[in-house]
Amino acid sequence: MRFLGNVLATIVGLFVFCMIFFFGIILIGVIAGSGHDEVTVKSNSVIELDLSKITFDYAGKTHYDDFEFLNDKDKHNGLSDVIEAIKAAQLDDDIQGISILNNNSSLGIAQTKALRDALESFKKSGKFIMSYADMYSQKEYYLNSIANTIYINPIGDLDFKGLSSEVMFFKDFQEKSGLKMEIIRHGKYKSAVEPFLENKMSDANREQISSLLNSVWSSIVVDIAKSRNVSVTRLNQVADGLLARTPEMAKAEKLVDVIAYEDVYHDAIRKALKVDADKKYNKVSIEDYAEKVATTSKDYGSKNKIAIIYAQGEIQSGEGDVDYIGEGSMRRSLQEARKDKNVKAIVLRIDSPGGNALTSDLIWREIELTKKVKPVVVSMGNLAASGGYYIACNANKIYAENTTITGSIGVFGMLPNFTQAATKIGLNTEQVKTHKNAADYSPFQPLSDDYRAFAQEGVEKIYTTFVNRVAAGRKMTFEQVDAIGQGRVWSGAEALKIGLVDKIGGMDEALAEAAKLANLKKYNTQNYPEYEKSFDDILSKFGLAQSKQELIKEEIGAENYLIIQKIKRMTQQKGVQAIMPFEISIR
C-alpha cells in the first residue's frame, strides 16, 4: 500500500509540476510580450520593407474569456498597418527613403497592387525607393518595379513570363482506389468539383481561367510599363520570349537598372543619404515603423468613426479567426458597429474564396439589417468569390481592384463515397430503418437516386437564393445574374463591365465613399473583429497544437503538404458550398 501511495503521490506531483510549469511559461511569455520598447526613429533613416511576416490585411485582435491577461492588444503587422505607415512616412522628416531588399512575401496580387499604389504615392513625395534582389519572382518584380532604382545580383535572374494556372484531376485515382466523391452542383463553370468528374479541363473552365489570367496580366503589365517606361507591347514580347531571364538581358530591356552585389546597393543608399562610405546608415523595419505610426498618430479630434470589418479566409461555421471567416465574430462585429452611435458607416473588407453557404447567408442577413441603419461599402482584396461575393452583393457600393478575383456565383455539394474501396478489402455494410429515407447518407452505401435528387434540390434552392440575393443587391434581373453566374469567376476589371462591382479602387476609395454616404468630412477608423477564444485555443497560441502539422510538413515538404491539405479540405466540407471554383497561384 505504501508503494502504491508513493506512486500516486509521484504522479500527482508530476501533474502539479507540469501545470505550474505550463502556466509559468504562459505568464513569462505574457510579461515578456507586454514589455515592448517604444520604437524610436533616428533622423535621416530608411525604412526596410521586409514583408516576409505580413500576410493578412488585418492582423487581428483576440479576447480570451477565461484568461484575460492573455488578451491581445491591437496588433499592427497587417498589410493595412504597413500601408498606413508608408503614408505617414511621406510626411516624416526623419524618413528619407524605402529599401526593398530581397523581398519575399505571401501577399496576393490585389494586396501587392494596394501596396504598390502606396509606394507610388511615397515616391511622388520626392523621397527615394531602392530595391535589390538576388533573384526576382514575377510577383515580387511587380512590386519592386515601382522603385526609382532596381538592382539585381550579377548571378541572379528575373522571372518574367506571364501567368499560368495548374489544375490537378483525380478521376482515375478514384476509379483505381475506389475512393469516390459524389458531386451535386449547379453552374457549368463550377469547376471546384471538376477534378473529381473528369481527367481533363472542360472548355468552360479553360475559358474562364484564360479570361481571368489575361485580365489580371493586363493590369499588371500596364503598371510595370508606366513605372519602367517600357511599352506594353514590348513587355509582352519580353514575357513571351523570356527575354529578361538573365541580369544582362533584363537590363537591356530596361527592367532593371544596375547589376551589382549587395554591398554596392548599400553604398548607393549611403550616397543618397549623404552618409560616409565607412559608416552605418540609419534604418527601421516596416513592422517597427508601423507600430510607431499606429500608436502615436491617432487623431481623436472627431467622435465620428467608420468601422472597418475584415472578412478574410474561407467561410466556415463557428467563431472565426484571423485566417478564416466565422459567423460568430462577423455577426457580432456587424451588430456592435450597427449599435455604436459613433460609427456612421461600415467598410467590409473581403478577401475570401467563399465556403459554407449557410454561414454566407447568415452574414448576408446581418449586412441587410445593418444597411437599414447605416451605409455599408465593400472593399474587395485578392478574392471575393462565391460565398465571398454572397456577403458583398447587398452592400451600398462595391469596390474592387482590377486584379481582384470575384463572381463565382454558383454552389455545389460533395459526398465522399468509399463503397468500392470497402468492397475491395472485404467490408460490407447493411442498414435497418423504419422509413424509406430514415437513414442518413452513408459513405459505405452507393448513393441512391432519391438521395441524389434531394441533394440536387438543396443545391438548386441555394443557387436560386444566391442569384436572387445578387439580383436584389445589384438591381438586376434573375436572368441577368444567371447569365453571368453559373459559377464563373471574373477579374475586378471584368466584374465592373458586367455590373458585379461599382468602381475600381482600394481601401482608400472605399473609405472615401463610406464617408460620402455618411456625410462625414472628418472621422477615425475602428477595426473589427475581436475574436473570442477559450482555453483550448491557448494551446494553439503557444505552439502546442501545431507540432503534428509542422512535423508532417517538415518530413514531406511544403508543396506535398499543401496537396494533402487541399484533398483534406475538400473531403471535410459539410453542407452545400459556395466556394471559388479553383485555386490559383499567381507567380
Coordinates of N, CA, C and O in Angstrom, one line a residue, residues 109-174:
I109 N -2.0 39.2 -55.4 CA -1.8 40.2 -56.4 C -2.5 41.5 -56.1 O -2.0 42.6 -56.2
A110 N -3.8 41.5 -55.6 CA -4.5 42.7 -55.3 C -3.9 43.4 -54.1 O -3.8 44.6 -54.0
Q111 N -3.4 42.6 -53.1 CA -2.7 43.2 -52.0 C -1.4 43.9 -52.5 O -1.1 45.0 -52.0
T112 N -0.7 43.2 -53.4 CA 0.5 43.8 -53.9 C 0.2 45.1 -54.6 O 1.0 46.1 -54.5
K113 N -0.9 45.1 -55.4 CA -1.3 46.3 -56.1 C -1.6 47.5 -55.1 O -1.1 48.6 -55.3
A114 N -2.3 47.2 -54.0 CA -2.6 48.2 -53.0 C -1.3 48.7 -52.4 O -1.1 50.0 -52.2
L115 N -0.3 47.8 -52.1 CA 0.9 48.3 -51.5 C 1.7 49.1 -52.5 O 2.4 50.1 -52.2
R116 N 1.7 48.6 -53.7 CA 2.4 49.3 -54.8 C 1.9 50.8 -55.0 O 2.7 51.7 -55.2
D117 N 0.6 50.9 -54.9 CA 0.0 52.3 -55.0 C 0.5 53.2 -53.9 O 0.8 54.4 -54.1
A118 N 0.6 52.6 -52.7 CA 1.1 53.4 -51.6 C 2.5 53.8 -51.8 O 3.0 54.9 -51.5
L119 N 3.3 52.9 -52.4 CA 4.7 53.2 -52.7 C 4.9 54.2 -53.8 O 5.7 55.1 -53.7
E120 N 4.0 54.2 -54.7 CA 4.0 55.2 -55.8 C 3.7 56.6 -55.3 O 4.4 57.5 -55.6
S121 N 2.8 56.6 -54.3 CA 2.5 57.9 -53.7 C 3.7 58.4 -52.9 O 4.0 59.6 -52.9
F122 N 4.3 57.5 -52.2 CA 5.5 57.8 -51.4 C 6.6 58.4 -52.3 O 7.2 59.4 -52.0
K123 N 6.8 57.8 -53.5 CA 7.8 58.2 -54.4 C 7.5 59.6 -54.9 O 8.5 60.4 -55.2
K124 N 6.3 59.9 -55.1 CA 5.9 61.2 -55.6 C 6.2 62.4 -54.6 O 6.2 63.5 -55.0
S125 N 6.4 62.0 -53.4 CA 6.7 63.0 -52.3 C 8.1 63.5 -52.5 O 8.5 64.4 -51.8
G126 N 8.9 62.9 -53.4 CA 10.3 63.3 -53.6 C 11.3 62.4 -52.9 O 12.5 62.6 -53.0
K127 N 10.8 61.4 -52.1 CA 11.7 60.5 -51.4 C 12.0 59.3 -52.3 O 11.2 59.0 -53.2
F128 N 13.1 58.6 -52.0 CA 13.5 57.6 -52.9 C 13.0 56.2 -52.5 O 12.8 55.9 -51.3
I129 N 12.9 55.3 -53.5 CA 12.7 53.9 -53.2 C 13.8 53.1 -54.0 O 13.9 53.3 -55.2
M130 N 14.5 52.3 -53.3 CA 15.5 51.5 -54.0 C 15.3 50.0 -53.7 O 14.8 49.7 -52.6
S131 N 15.5 49.1 -54.7 CA 15.3 47.7 -54.5 C 16.5 46.9 -54.9 O 17.2 47.3 -55.9
Y132 N 16.7 45.8 -54.2 CA 17.7 44.8 -54.6 C 17.2 43.4 -54.3 O 16.5 43.1 -53.4
A133 N 17.6 42.5 -55.3 CA 17.3 41.1 -55.0 C 18.3 40.2 -55.7 O 18.9 40.6 -56.8
D134 N 18.6 39.1 -55.1 CA 19.4 38.1 -55.8 C 18.7 37.5 -56.9 O 19.3 37.1 -58.0
M135 N 17.4 37.4 -56.8 CA 16.5 36.9 -57.9 C 15.1 37.5 -57.6 O 14.7 37.7 -56.5
Y136 N 14.4 37.8 -58.7 CA 13.1 38.4 -58.6 C 12.1 37.4 -59.2 O 12.1 37.0 -60.3
S137 N 11.1 37.0 -58.3 CA 10.0 36.3 -58.8 C 9.1 37.3 -59.5 O 9.3 38.5 -59.4
Q138 N 8.2 36.7 -60.3 CA 7.3 37.6 -61.1 C 6.5 38.6 -60.2 O 6.4 39.8 -60.5
K139 N 5.9 38.0 -59.2 CA 5.1 38.8 -58.3 C 5.9 39.9 -57.5 O 5.5 41.0 -57.4
E140 N 7.1 39.4 -57.1 CA 8.0 40.4 -56.4 C 8.5 41.5 -57.3 O 8.7 42.6 -56.9
Y141 N 8.7 41.1 -58.6 CA 9.2 42.1 -59.5 C 8.1 43.2 -59.8 O 8.4 44.4 -59.9
Y142 N 6.8 42.7 -59.8 CA 5.7 43.6 -59.9 C 5.7 44.7 -58.9 O 5.6 45.9 -59.1
L143 N 6.0 44.3 -57.6 CA 6.1 45.3 -56.5 C 7.4 46.1 -56.7 O 7.3 47.3 -56.6
N144 N 8.5 45.5 -56.9 CA 9.8 46.2 -57.0 C 9.9 47.1 -58.2 O 10.7 48.1 -58.1
S145 N 9.1 46.9 -59.2 CA 9.2 47.7 -60.4 C 8.8 49.2 -60.1 O 9.1 50.0 -61.0
I146 N 8.2 49.5 -59.0 CA 7.9 50.8 -58.6 C 9.1 51.6 -58.2 O 9.1 52.9 -58.1
A147 N 10.2 51.0 -57.8 CA 11.4 51.6 -57.3 C 12.0 52.6 -58.3 O 11.9 52.4 -59.5
N148 N 12.7 53.6 -57.7 CA 13.4 54.5 -58.6 C 14.6 53.8 -59.2 O 14.9 54.0 -60.4
T149 N 15.3 53.0 -58.5 CA 16.4 52.2 -59.0 C 16.3 50.8 -58.6 O 16.1 50.5 -57.4
I150 N 16.4 49.9 -59.6 CA 16.3 48.4 -59.3 C 17.7 47.8 -59.5 O 18.3 47.8 -60.6
Y151 N 18.2 47.1 -58.5 CA 19.5 46.4 -58.5 C 19.2 44.9 -58.6 O 18.2 44.4 -58.0
I152 N 20.1 44.2 -59.2 CA 20.0 42.7 -59.3 C 21.4 42.1 -59.2 O 22.4 42.7 -59.7
N153 N 21.5 41.0 -58.5 CA 22.7 40.3 -58.3 C 23.3 39.8 -59.7 O 22.5 39.3 -60.5
P154 N 24.6 39.9 -59.9 CA 25.2 39.5 -61.2 C 24.9 38.1 -61.6 O 24.9 37.7 -62.7
I155 N 24.7 37.2 -60.6 CA 24.5 35.8 -60.8 C 23.0 35.5 -60.7 O 22.6 34.3 -60.6
G156 N 22.2 36.5 -60.5 CA 20.7 36.3 -60.2 C 19.9 36.1 -61.5 O 20.5 35.9 -62.6
D157 N 18.6 36.1 -61.4 CA 17.7 36.0 -62.5 C 16.4 36.7 -62.2 O 16.1 37.0 -61.1
L158 N 15.7 37.0 -63.3 CA 14.4 37.7 -63.2 C 13.3 36.8 -63.9 O 13.5 36.4 -65.0
D159 N 12.3 36.5 -63.2 CA 11.2 35.7 -63.7 C 10.1 36.6 -64.3 O 9.4 37.3 -63.6
F160 N 10.0 36.6 -65.6 CA 9.0 37.5 -66.3 C 8.5 36.7 -67.5 O 9.1 36.8 -68.6
K161 N 7.4 36.0 -67.3 CA 7.0 35.1 -68.4 C 5.5 35.0 -68.6 O 5.0 34.2 -69.4
G162 N 4.7 35.9 -67.9 CA 3.2 35.8 -68.0 C 2.7 34.9 -66.9 O 3.4 34.4 -66.0
L163 N 1.4 34.7 -66.9 CA 0.7 34.0 -65.8 C 0.2 32.6 -66.2 O -0.1 32.4 -67.4
S164 N 0.1 31.7 -65.3 CA -0.4 30.4 -65.6 C -1.2 29.8 -64.4 O -1.0 30.3 -63.2
S165 N -2.0 28.8 -64.6 CA -2.7 28.1 -63.5 C -2.7 26.6 -63.8 O -2.9 26.2 -65.0
E166 N -2.5 25.8 -62.8 CA -2.5 24.4 -62.9 C -3.6 23.7 -62.1 O -3.8 24.1 -60.9
V167 N -4.3 22.8 -62.7 CA -5.4 22.1 -62.0 C -5.1 20.6 -62.0 O -4.7 20.0 -63.0
M168 N -5.2 19.9 -60.8 CA -4.9 18.5 -60.7 C -6.3 17.8 -60.8 O -7.3 18.2 -60.2
F169 N -6.3 16.6 -61.5 CA -7.5 15.9 -61.7 C -7.4 14.5 -61.0 O -6.3 13.9 -61.0
F170 N -8.5 14.0 -60.4 CA -8.5 12.8 -59.5 C -9.4 11.7 -60.0 O -9.5 10.7 -59.3
K171 N -10.0 11.8 -61.2 CA -10.9 10.8 -61.6 C -10.3 9.4 -61.7 O -10.9 8.4 -61.2
D172 N -9.2 9.3 -62.3 CA -8.5 7.9 -62.5 C -8.2 7.4 -61.1 O -8.3 6.2 -60.8
F173 N -7.7 8.3 -60.2 CA -7.3 7.9 -58.8 C -8.5 7.3 -58.1 O -8.5 6.3 -57.4
Q174 N -9.7 8.0 -58.3 CA -10.9 7.5 -57.7 C -11.3 6.1 -58.2 O -11.6 5.2 -57.4

